[in-house]
Amino acid sequence: MPLPRRRKLQHHRLRPLLQVVSAVSAALLILFAILSFLSPSPDESEHFNLRRHHTSVNAVVQDPVTNGGYVFSIPSDGVKLDRDIWSSRNAKFFYGCSNASAKFAKAEAVTHPTRYLAIAASGGLNQQRTGITDAVVAARILNATLVVPILDQKSFWKDASNFTDIFDIDWFISFLSKDVKIIKKLPKRGGRTWTPYTMRVPRKCSERCYNAVQLNKFDYRLANKLDTELQKLRCRVNYHALKFANPILEMGKMLVQRMRMRSKHYIALHLRFEPDMLAFSGCDYGGGEKERNELGAIQKRWKTLHKNNPDKERRQGRCPLTPEEVGLMLRALGYGSDVHIYVASGEVYGGEETLRPLKALFPNFYSKDTIATKEELGPFSSFSSRMAALDFIVCDESDVFVTNNNGNMARILAGRRKYFGHKPTIRPNAKKLYRVFLGRNNMTWEEFASRICTLQRGFMGEPKEVRPGRGEFHENPSTCICEDSEAREREKEKVKADSKHKKHRKLDDSSRKDVMVTDDQNGYEENDVPEWPDLEDEEVDQSGPQEKLLYNATGSDYDAFSSGEPELEVMLSD
């Protein structure tokens, strides 16, 4: 009976192997059960989504986030790019130029002795700033004496500040004395206070609209395109005459100094993700019924606000990016986790839960409330315009400014940063970025970052990104920006000469190697000093449909949302 014995022997030999396989299988089952218990449920994961198409916001940087079987790993370091992420290319060839020409008559020669202009500026700080700037120009058009503007104290912002609380009134009057005569209050007529006629001027009106009157709700009441001398006067007012009052200026400088103590460079982010702004946008951020109810209640404040299709608004670039999307965009543009960010923002919708992914990407995260004490902010905290002025200063002094909408603060700072040296100002190209964020689960990080960089070309605050005359003047003050053509030509010649010298040196080194053995040397590469690009090649036309967008557009979007409701109009203010 040899066959049964052989089978029995084989069975004894396989028994240890079967025991090992069974033990491994049991261990794997136990491990799978533990992982299933620890992983969040689908409902719990949905709770952490800012938008249903996006990755979970509780993802930790450097940890792979698996979506649909694809690994999307976010590096902690920024992408290495062929540019300096802290400066604008070719910025040194452009400078602000707003001095009046010899043909621009002095104020004393043209001012009518009995003609006065008084205006009431509306909205928040930056909307009022545009009104004050244009009021000076209107007074010049009328050859009238300007009365220091009255600031809006009754509308949405409910700020009781006067002109002297926000701006240095004496500097304002003295700096513009050669352009426009300015007085602090109307003189008396016949021993009594003079009461002027009041009226509201049509929006964006030309020089022909004006008479000697008091103009109420004065903001955006002058056209973008005026005579060159008047445009330069606008710049003198906005960039030189409107200096903040000393208490604001000193506090703002202290905030900047504290950011500089933490890091050599910093980014300022105007996040604009407050509940009222999201309600006004009509966009969907994946918060379900709770979000729709909360934002819907806020929307009822504006009777003329139409209900929009959220997906369509998103496709058209009319929705602010989420804090997570802003963080991913910055990482793709080369900013690593060690970068310090100052956030200028009010109450963020969703609070810390909404900010969590941005803070995970950029842990060095600050605001005026975190770098200053309550006691230090006390004199300002009850006044929205004064608090906005502090943010304005920190954003203006930042190495890179990032705006998440195209409101007044974003436009004014964009123009100001161009005028004072073209410091980088990043505006998300939301209309194009939408599809990248929507499909990012199906691409590698390298693909994602490459697409972001490509789509942001023309939205980085570089010289000549926008053609002269395009968009809002306060955002694109092209009349007041001059190019140093001679310096640019000298630089191009220097680059060519250096490149030629290095090429010859490389050839000489190669010749020596044919006849002798040399020590180890670090040779030059021709692309160490690239040919200087032609600025005209960098020009991007931002005209067309984008000019009508509410967010992240170049053109003037304020008119498209004009209505008879004051609160609806000032929503675009700051």
Short mmCIF file of N, CA and C in Angstrom, two decimals, residues 91-249:
data_model
loop_
_atom_site.label_atom_id
_atom_site.label_comp_id
_atom_site.label_asym_id
_atom_site.label_seq_id
_atom_site.Cartn_x
_atom_site.Cartn_y
_atom_site.Cartn_z
N ALA A 91 10.42 95.14 -13.50
CA ALA A 91 9.81 96.24 -12.75
C ALA A 91 10.73 97.45 -12.66
N LYS A 92 12.04 97.21 -12.67
CA LYS A 92 12.98 98.32 -12.49
C LYS A 92 12.99 99.30 -13.66
N PHE A 93 12.34 98.94 -14.75
CA PHE A 93 12.31 99.84 -15.91
C PHE A 93 11.06 100.72 -15.92
N PHE A 94 10.24 100.65 -14.87
CA PHE A 94 9.01 101.44 -14.83
C PHE A 94 8.91 102.18 -13.50
N TYR A 95 8.32 103.35 -13.54
CA TYR A 95 8.21 104.17 -12.33
C TYR A 95 6.97 105.07 -12.43
N GLY A 96 6.48 105.47 -11.26
CA GLY A 96 5.33 106.36 -11.22
C GLY A 96 5.72 107.77 -11.62
N CYS A 97 4.89 108.39 -12.45
CA CYS A 97 5.17 109.75 -12.93
C CYS A 97 3.85 110.52 -13.00
N SER A 98 3.62 111.39 -12.04
CA SER A 98 2.33 112.10 -11.99
C SER A 98 2.49 113.61 -11.85
N ASN A 99 3.69 114.13 -12.02
CA ASN A 99 3.88 115.57 -11.92
C ASN A 99 3.11 116.30 -13.02
N ALA A 100 2.60 117.45 -12.68
CA ALA A 100 1.88 118.26 -13.66
C ALA A 100 2.86 118.87 -14.65
N SER A 101 2.42 119.05 -15.86
CA SER A 101 3.26 119.68 -16.87
C SER A 101 3.22 121.20 -16.71
N ALA A 102 4.07 121.90 -17.44
CA ALA A 102 4.14 123.37 -17.34
C ALA A 102 2.85 124.03 -17.80
N LYS A 103 2.10 123.35 -18.67
CA LYS A 103 0.87 123.96 -19.19
C LYS A 103 -0.32 123.82 -18.23
N PHE A 104 -0.14 123.06 -17.14
CA PHE A 104 -1.22 122.90 -16.16
C PHE A 104 -1.18 124.08 -15.21
N ALA A 105 -2.14 124.98 -15.36
CA ALA A 105 -2.14 126.25 -14.63
C ALA A 105 -2.25 126.02 -13.12
N LYS A 106 -1.66 126.93 -12.35
CA LYS A 106 -1.75 126.87 -10.90
C LYS A 106 -3.17 127.18 -10.45
N ALA A 107 -3.53 126.62 -9.29
CA ALA A 107 -4.89 126.76 -8.78
C ALA A 107 -5.28 128.23 -8.60
N GLU A 108 -4.37 129.04 -8.09
CA GLU A 108 -4.70 130.44 -7.83
C GLU A 108 -5.06 131.20 -9.10
N ALA A 109 -4.59 130.70 -10.24
CA ALA A 109 -4.86 131.39 -11.50
C ALA A 109 -6.21 131.02 -12.11
N VAL A 110 -6.77 129.88 -11.72
CA VAL A 110 -8.00 129.41 -12.37
C VAL A 110 -9.19 129.28 -11.43
N THR A 111 -8.99 129.34 -10.13
CA THR A 111 -10.09 129.14 -9.19
C THR A 111 -11.02 130.33 -9.16
N HIS A 112 -12.31 130.09 -9.35
CA HIS A 112 -13.34 131.13 -9.28
C HIS A 112 -13.51 131.53 -7.81
N PRO A 113 -13.49 132.83 -7.49
CA PRO A 113 -13.49 133.25 -6.08
C PRO A 113 -14.75 132.91 -5.29
N THR A 114 -15.88 132.74 -5.96
CA THR A 114 -17.13 132.47 -5.22
C THR A 114 -17.75 131.14 -5.60
N ARG A 115 -16.95 130.22 -6.08
CA ARG A 115 -17.46 128.92 -6.51
C ARG A 115 -16.89 127.82 -5.60
N TYR A 116 -17.79 127.03 -5.02
CA TYR A 116 -17.39 125.99 -4.08
C TYR A 116 -18.01 124.65 -4.46
N LEU A 117 -17.25 123.62 -4.19
CA LEU A 117 -17.75 122.27 -4.41
C LEU A 117 -17.65 121.48 -3.11
N ALA A 118 -18.77 120.92 -2.68
CA ALA A 118 -18.80 120.04 -1.50
C ALA A 118 -19.31 118.68 -1.95
N ILE A 119 -18.70 117.63 -1.44
CA ILE A 119 -19.14 116.29 -1.82
C ILE A 119 -19.30 115.42 -0.57
N ALA A 120 -20.16 114.41 -0.69
CA ALA A 120 -20.33 113.42 0.36
C ALA A 120 -19.90 112.07 -0.21
N ALA A 121 -18.81 111.52 0.31
CA ALA A 121 -18.29 110.25 -0.19
C ALA A 121 -19.04 109.10 0.47
N SER A 122 -19.38 108.09 -0.31
CA SER A 122 -20.18 106.97 0.21
C SER A 122 -19.36 105.70 0.31
N GLY A 123 -19.94 104.71 1.01
CA GLY A 123 -19.32 103.39 1.08
C GLY A 123 -18.27 103.26 2.17
N GLY A 124 -17.45 102.21 2.05
CA GLY A 124 -16.37 101.96 2.99
C GLY A 124 -15.13 102.75 2.65
N LEU A 125 -14.04 102.46 3.34
CA LEU A 125 -12.81 103.24 3.23
C LEU A 125 -12.35 103.43 1.80
N ASN A 126 -12.25 102.36 1.04
CA ASN A 126 -11.66 102.45 -0.30
C ASN A 126 -12.61 103.02 -1.33
N GLN A 127 -13.90 102.81 -1.15
CA GLN A 127 -14.87 103.46 -2.01
C GLN A 127 -14.86 104.96 -1.75
N GLN A 128 -14.73 105.35 -0.49
CA GLN A 128 -14.62 106.77 -0.17
C GLN A 128 -13.34 107.36 -0.76
N ARG A 129 -12.30 106.58 -0.78
CA ARG A 129 -11.03 107.06 -1.32
C ARG A 129 -11.17 107.42 -2.80
N THR A 130 -11.87 106.60 -3.56
CA THR A 130 -12.09 106.92 -4.98
C THR A 130 -12.94 108.18 -5.12
N GLY A 131 -13.92 108.33 -4.22
CA GLY A 131 -14.77 109.53 -4.26
C GLY A 131 -13.98 110.78 -3.97
N ILE A 132 -13.11 110.74 -2.98
CA ILE A 132 -12.29 111.90 -2.62
C ILE A 132 -11.34 112.25 -3.78
N THR A 133 -10.72 111.23 -4.34
CA THR A 133 -9.80 111.46 -5.46
C THR A 133 -10.50 112.15 -6.62
N ASP A 134 -11.66 111.64 -6.99
CA ASP A 134 -12.39 112.22 -8.12
C ASP A 134 -13.00 113.57 -7.78
N ALA A 135 -13.26 113.82 -6.49
CA ALA A 135 -13.79 115.13 -6.08
C ALA A 135 -12.78 116.23 -6.33
N VAL A 136 -11.51 115.94 -6.09
CA VAL A 136 -10.46 116.92 -6.36
C VAL A 136 -10.42 117.24 -7.85
N VAL A 137 -10.55 116.21 -8.67
CA VAL A 137 -10.54 116.41 -10.13
C VAL A 137 -11.77 117.20 -10.56
N ALA A 138 -12.93 116.88 -9.98
CA ALA A 138 -14.16 117.60 -10.33
C ALA A 138 -14.05 119.08 -9.95
N ALA A 139 -13.42 119.36 -8.81
CA ALA A 139 -13.24 120.75 -8.40
C ALA A 139 -12.34 121.48 -9.40
N ARG A 140 -11.34 120.80 -9.88
CA ARG A 140 -10.45 121.40 -10.87
C ARG A 140 -11.21 121.67 -12.17
N ILE A 141 -12.06 120.73 -12.58
CA ILE A 141 -12.87 120.92 -13.79
C ILE A 141 -13.75 122.15 -13.66
N LEU A 142 -14.30 122.35 -12.46
CA LEU A 142 -15.22 123.47 -12.21
C LEU A 142 -14.49 124.76 -11.87
N ASN A 143 -13.16 124.70 -11.73
CA ASN A 143 -12.40 125.85 -11.23
C ASN A 143 -12.99 126.34 -9.91
N ALA A 144 -13.35 125.36 -9.07
CA ALA A 144 -14.00 125.67 -7.79
C ALA A 144 -13.09 125.35 -6.62
N THR A 145 -13.41 125.95 -5.49
CA THR A 145 -12.74 125.60 -4.24
C THR A 145 -13.42 124.36 -3.67
N LEU A 146 -12.62 123.38 -3.29
CA LEU A 146 -13.17 122.14 -2.75
C LEU A 146 -13.26 122.22 -1.23
N VAL A 147 -14.43 121.86 -0.70
CA VAL A 147 -14.59 121.72 0.74
C VAL A 147 -14.20 120.30 1.12
N VAL A 148 -13.42 120.14 2.18
CA VAL A 148 -12.99 118.81 2.59
C VAL A 148 -14.18 117.86 2.62
N PRO A 149 -14.10 116.74 1.93
CA PRO A 149 -15.26 115.84 1.77
C PRO A 149 -15.81 115.31 3.10
N ILE A 150 -17.13 115.09 3.09
CA ILE A 150 -17.82 114.46 4.21
C ILE A 150 -17.84 112.96 3.96
N LEU A 151 -17.54 112.17 4.98
CA LEU A 151 -17.53 110.72 4.84
C LEU A 151 -18.88 110.12 5.24
N ASP A 152 -19.24 109.05 4.56
CA ASP A 152 -20.50 108.35 4.81
C ASP A 152 -20.48 107.73 6.22
N GLN A 153 -21.49 108.04 7.02
CA GLN A 153 -21.57 107.52 8.37
C GLN A 153 -22.86 106.73 8.64
N LYS A 154 -23.68 106.55 7.61
CA LYS A 154 -25.01 105.99 7.85
C LYS A 154 -25.28 104.66 7.15
N SER A 155 -24.51 104.34 6.13
CA SER A 155 -24.86 103.16 5.34
C SER A 155 -24.34 101.88 5.97
N PHE A 156 -24.10 100.89 5.14
CA PHE A 156 -23.75 99.53 5.56
C PHE A 156 -22.67 99.47 6.62
N TRP A 157 -21.63 100.32 6.48
CA TRP A 157 -20.46 100.21 7.35
C TRP A 157 -20.67 100.83 8.72
N LYS A 158 -21.59 101.81 8.82
CA LYS A 158 -21.94 102.43 10.11
C LYS A 158 -20.70 102.86 10.89
N ASP A 159 -19.84 103.64 10.23
CA ASP A 159 -18.61 104.13 10.83
C ASP A 159 -18.75 105.64 11.04
N ALA A 160 -18.55 106.10 12.28
CA ALA A 160 -18.74 107.51 12.60
C ALA A 160 -17.49 108.36 12.37
N SER A 161 -16.49 107.80 11.71
CA SER A 161 -15.24 108.53 11.50
C SER A 161 -15.43 109.72 10.56
N ASN A 162 -14.72 110.80 10.87
CA ASN A 162 -14.65 111.95 9.99
C ASN A 162 -13.37 111.90 9.16
N PHE A 163 -13.25 112.83 8.22
CA PHE A 163 -12.07 112.87 7.35
C PHE A 163 -10.79 112.92 8.19
N THR A 164 -10.79 113.76 9.24
CA THR A 164 -9.58 113.93 10.04
C THR A 164 -9.24 112.68 10.86
N ASP A 165 -10.21 111.80 11.09
CA ASP A 165 -9.93 110.56 11.81
C ASP A 165 -9.18 109.55 10.95
N ILE A 166 -9.34 109.68 9.63
CA ILE A 166 -8.76 108.71 8.70
C ILE A 166 -7.52 109.28 8.01
N PHE A 167 -7.60 110.51 7.55
CA PHE A 167 -6.53 111.09 6.73
C PHE A 167 -5.92 112.32 7.40
N ASP A 168 -4.70 112.62 7.01
CA ASP A 168 -3.99 113.81 7.47
C ASP A 168 -4.52 115.00 6.67
N ILE A 169 -5.42 115.76 7.26
CA ILE A 169 -6.12 116.81 6.53
C ILE A 169 -5.19 117.95 6.13
N ASP A 170 -4.27 118.32 7.00
CA ASP A 170 -3.36 119.43 6.67
C ASP A 170 -2.43 119.06 5.52
N TRP A 171 -1.94 117.83 5.52
CA TRP A 171 -1.10 117.37 4.41
C TRP A 171 -1.91 117.36 3.11
N PHE A 172 -3.14 116.89 3.17
CA PHE A 172 -4.03 116.82 2.02
C PHE A 172 -4.20 118.21 1.38
N ILE A 173 -4.46 119.21 2.22
CA ILE A 173 -4.69 120.56 1.71
C ILE A 173 -3.41 121.17 1.15
N SER A 174 -2.29 121.01 1.88
CA SER A 174 -1.05 121.66 1.45
C SER A 174 -0.46 120.99 0.21
N PHE A 175 -0.51 119.66 0.14
CA PHE A 175 0.10 118.97 -1.00
C PHE A 175 -0.60 119.35 -2.31
N LEU A 176 -1.90 119.57 -2.27
CA LEU A 176 -2.66 119.87 -3.49
C LEU A 176 -2.88 121.37 -3.71
N SER A 177 -2.22 122.20 -2.93
CA SER A 177 -2.49 123.64 -2.98
C SER A 177 -2.23 124.25 -4.35
N LYS A 178 -1.29 123.69 -5.11
CA LYS A 178 -1.00 124.22 -6.45
C LYS A 178 -2.00 123.73 -7.49
N ASP A 179 -2.75 122.67 -7.15
CA ASP A 179 -3.69 122.09 -8.11
C ASP A 179 -5.13 122.54 -7.87
N VAL A 180 -5.54 122.50 -6.63
CA VAL A 180 -6.92 122.85 -6.26
C VAL A 180 -6.90 123.53 -4.91
N LYS A 181 -7.66 124.60 -4.78
CA LYS A 181 -7.80 125.24 -3.48
C LYS A 181 -8.77 124.42 -2.63
N ILE A 182 -8.38 124.08 -1.40
CA ILE A 182 -9.21 123.25 -0.53
C ILE A 182 -9.37 123.94 0.82
N ILE A 183 -10.60 123.97 1.33
CA ILE A 183 -10.88 124.55 2.64
C ILE A 183 -11.58 123.51 3.50
N LYS A 184 -11.54 123.71 4.84
CA LYS A 184 -12.08 122.72 5.76
C LYS A 184 -13.60 122.81 5.89
N LYS A 185 -14.17 123.99 5.71
CA LYS A 185 -15.64 124.13 5.77
C LYS A 185 -16.07 125.33 4.95
N LEU A 186 -17.34 125.35 4.59
CA LEU A 186 -17.87 126.44 3.77
C LEU A 186 -17.85 127.75 4.54
N PRO A 187 -17.57 128.85 3.85
CA PRO A 187 -17.61 130.16 4.51
C PRO A 187 -19.07 130.59 4.73
N LYS A 188 -19.24 131.58 5.55
CA LYS A 188 -20.60 132.09 5.79
C LYS A 188 -20.95 133.15 4.77
N ARG A 189 -22.24 133.22 4.48
CA ARG A 189 -22.76 134.22 3.54
C ARG A 189 -23.74 135.11 4.29
N GLY A 190 -23.42 136.39 4.37
CA GLY A 190 -24.30 137.30 5.09
C GLY A 190 -24.43 136.95 6.56
N GLY A 191 -23.35 136.41 7.13
CA GLY A 191 -23.37 136.06 8.54
C GLY A 191 -24.00 134.71 8.84
N ARG A 192 -24.49 134.03 7.82
CA ARG A 192 -25.13 132.72 8.03
C ARG A 192 -24.40 131.64 7.23
N THR A 193 -24.52 130.40 7.73
CA THR A 193 -23.88 129.28 7.03
C THR A 193 -24.48 129.11 5.65
N TRP A 194 -23.63 128.99 4.67
CA TRP A 194 -24.08 128.84 3.29
C TRP A 194 -24.60 127.42 3.06
N THR A 195 -25.79 127.32 2.49
CA THR A 195 -26.38 126.01 2.18
C THR A 195 -26.41 125.83 0.66
N PRO A 196 -25.57 124.96 0.14
CA PRO A 196 -25.51 124.79 -1.32
C PRO A 196 -26.64 123.93 -1.84
N TYR A 197 -26.86 124.00 -3.16
CA TYR A 197 -27.80 123.08 -3.81
C TYR A 197 -27.19 121.67 -3.77
N THR A 198 -28.04 120.69 -3.64
CA THR A 198 -27.56 119.30 -3.60
C THR A 198 -28.15 118.52 -4.76
N MET A 199 -27.36 117.58 -5.28
CA MET A 199 -27.82 116.73 -6.37
C MET A 199 -26.96 115.48 -6.44
N ARG A 200 -27.43 114.48 -7.16
CA ARG A 200 -26.66 113.26 -7.39
C ARG A 200 -26.27 113.21 -8.86
N VAL A 201 -24.99 113.06 -9.10
CA VAL A 201 -24.47 113.09 -10.47
C VAL A 201 -24.61 111.71 -11.11
N PRO A 202 -24.94 111.66 -12.41
CA PRO A 202 -24.98 110.36 -13.10
C PRO A 202 -23.64 109.66 -13.02
N ARG A 203 -23.66 108.35 -13.07
CA ARG A 203 -22.45 107.56 -12.92
C ARG A 203 -21.49 107.77 -14.10
N LYS A 204 -20.20 107.85 -13.75
CA LYS A 204 -19.12 107.99 -14.73
C LYS A 204 -19.39 109.12 -15.73
N CYS A 205 -19.59 110.28 -15.22
CA CYS A 205 -19.97 111.42 -16.04
C CYS A 205 -18.73 112.18 -16.53
N SER A 206 -18.83 112.77 -17.70
CA SER A 206 -17.71 113.52 -18.27
C SER A 206 -17.67 114.93 -17.69
N GLU A 207 -16.70 115.73 -18.15
CA GLU A 207 -16.53 117.09 -17.62
C GLU A 207 -17.77 117.96 -17.81
N ARG A 208 -18.57 117.68 -18.83
CA ARG A 208 -19.71 118.54 -19.16
C ARG A 208 -20.84 118.49 -18.14
N CYS A 209 -20.81 117.49 -17.25
CA CYS A 209 -21.92 117.30 -16.31
C CYS A 209 -21.90 118.25 -15.12
N TYR A 210 -20.78 118.94 -14.89
CA TYR A 210 -20.60 119.57 -13.59
C TYR A 210 -20.96 121.05 -13.55
N ASN A 211 -21.59 121.43 -12.42
CA ASN A 211 -21.88 122.81 -12.05
C ASN A 211 -21.49 123.00 -10.60
N ALA A 212 -21.55 124.21 -10.10
CA ALA A 212 -21.17 124.50 -8.72
C ALA A 212 -22.29 124.08 -7.78
N VAL A 213 -22.17 122.90 -7.23
CA VAL A 213 -23.22 122.36 -6.37
C VAL A 213 -22.58 121.45 -5.32
N GLN A 214 -23.41 120.96 -4.40
CA GLN A 214 -22.96 119.89 -3.50
C GLN A 214 -23.36 118.57 -4.13
N LEU A 215 -22.44 117.65 -4.22
CA LEU A 215 -22.67 116.37 -4.88
C LEU A 215 -22.71 115.27 -3.83
N ASN A 216 -23.85 114.60 -3.74
CA ASN A 216 -24.01 113.52 -2.77
C ASN A 216 -23.66 112.18 -3.38
N LYS A 217 -23.39 111.21 -2.54
CA LYS A 217 -23.05 109.84 -2.95
C LYS A 217 -22.01 109.88 -4.06
N PHE A 218 -20.88 110.49 -3.74
CA PHE A 218 -19.87 110.74 -4.77
C PHE A 218 -18.83 109.63 -4.77
N ASP A 219 -19.02 108.67 -5.65
CA ASP A 219 -18.04 107.60 -5.87
C ASP A 219 -18.19 107.11 -7.30
N TYR A 220 -17.10 106.92 -7.97
CA TYR A 220 -17.10 106.48 -9.37
C TYR A 220 -17.96 107.40 -10.24
N ARG A 221 -17.86 108.71 -10.02
CA ARG A 221 -18.67 109.66 -10.78
C ARG A 221 -17.89 110.34 -11.89
N LEU A 222 -16.67 109.90 -12.11
CA LEU A 222 -15.89 110.39 -13.24
C LEU A 222 -15.53 109.22 -14.14
N ALA A 223 -15.49 109.49 -15.42
CA ALA A 223 -15.15 108.45 -16.39
C ALA A 223 -13.70 107.99 -16.21
N ASN A 224 -13.41 106.79 -16.70
CA ASN A 224 -12.04 106.27 -16.64
C ASN A 224 -11.09 107.11 -17.48
N LYS A 225 -11.54 107.51 -18.65
CA LYS A 225 -10.68 108.22 -19.59
C LYS A 225 -10.94 109.71 -19.51
N LEU A 226 -9.97 110.45 -19.02
CA LEU A 226 -10.01 111.90 -18.95
C LEU A 226 -8.76 112.46 -19.62
N ASP A 227 -8.67 113.77 -19.67
CA ASP A 227 -7.48 114.43 -20.17
C ASP A 227 -6.26 113.97 -19.36
N THR A 228 -5.12 113.87 -20.02
CA THR A 228 -3.91 113.37 -19.36
C THR A 228 -3.57 114.14 -18.09
N GLU A 229 -3.70 115.46 -18.13
CA GLU A 229 -3.38 116.26 -16.94
C GLU A 229 -4.32 115.94 -15.78
N LEU A 230 -5.58 115.66 -16.09
CA LEU A 230 -6.54 115.30 -15.03
C LEU A 230 -6.26 113.90 -14.49
N GLN A 231 -5.83 113.01 -15.36
CA GLN A 231 -5.48 111.67 -14.90
C GLN A 231 -4.28 111.73 -13.95
N LYS A 232 -3.31 112.55 -14.28
CA LYS A 232 -2.15 112.69 -13.42
C LYS A 232 -2.53 113.34 -12.09
N LEU A 233 -3.49 114.24 -12.13
CA LEU A 233 -3.99 114.84 -10.89
C LEU A 233 -4.63 113.76 -10.02
N ARG A 234 -5.37 112.87 -10.63
CA ARG A 234 -5.93 111.73 -9.89
C ARG A 234 -4.84 110.97 -9.14
N CYS A 235 -3.74 110.73 -9.82
CA CYS A 235 -2.64 109.97 -9.20
C CYS A 235 -1.99 110.76 -8.07
N ARG A 236 -1.84 112.06 -8.25
CA ARG A 236 -1.24 112.86 -7.18
C ARG A 236 -2.10 112.81 -5.92
N VAL A 237 -3.41 112.82 -6.12
CA VAL A 237 -4.32 112.74 -4.96
C VAL A 237 -4.24 111.37 -4.31
N ASN A 238 -4.42 110.33 -5.10
CA ASN A 238 -4.54 108.97 -4.58
C ASN A 238 -3.25 108.45 -3.97
N TYR A 239 -2.11 108.73 -4.62
CA TYR A 239 -0.85 108.13 -4.22
C TYR A 239 0.03 109.03 -3.36
N HIS A 240 -0.32 110.31 -3.26
CA HIS A 240 0.54 111.22 -2.50
C HIS A 240 -0.23 112.06 -1.48
N ALA A 241 -1.35 112.64 -1.87
CA ALA A 241 -2.06 113.56 -0.97
C ALA A 241 -2.85 112.85 0.12
N LEU A 242 -3.42 111.69 -0.19
CA LEU A 242 -4.23 110.96 0.79
C LEU A 242 -3.32 110.11 1.68
N LYS A 243 -2.78 110.74 2.68
CA LYS A 243 -1.93 110.06 3.66
C LYS A 243 -2.74 109.81 4.92
N PHE A 244 -2.62 108.62 5.49
CA PHE A 244 -3.40 108.29 6.67
C PHE A 244 -2.98 109.17 7.85
N ALA A 245 -3.94 109.37 8.75
CA ALA A 245 -3.66 110.13 9.97
C ALA A 245 -2.59 109.42 10.79
N ASN A 246 -1.85 110.14 11.57
CA ASN A 246 -0.70 109.59 12.30
C ASN A 246 -1.01 108.38 13.17
N PRO A 247 -2.11 108.38 13.96
CA PRO A 247 -2.37 107.18 14.77
C PRO A 247 -2.52 105.91 13.93
N ILE A 248 -3.18 106.02 12.78
CA ILE A 248 -3.34 104.87 11.89
C ILE A 248 -1.99 104.51 11.27
N LEU A 249 -1.26 105.52 10.83
CA LEU A 249 0.02 105.30 10.17
C LEU A 249 1.01 104.61 11.11
#
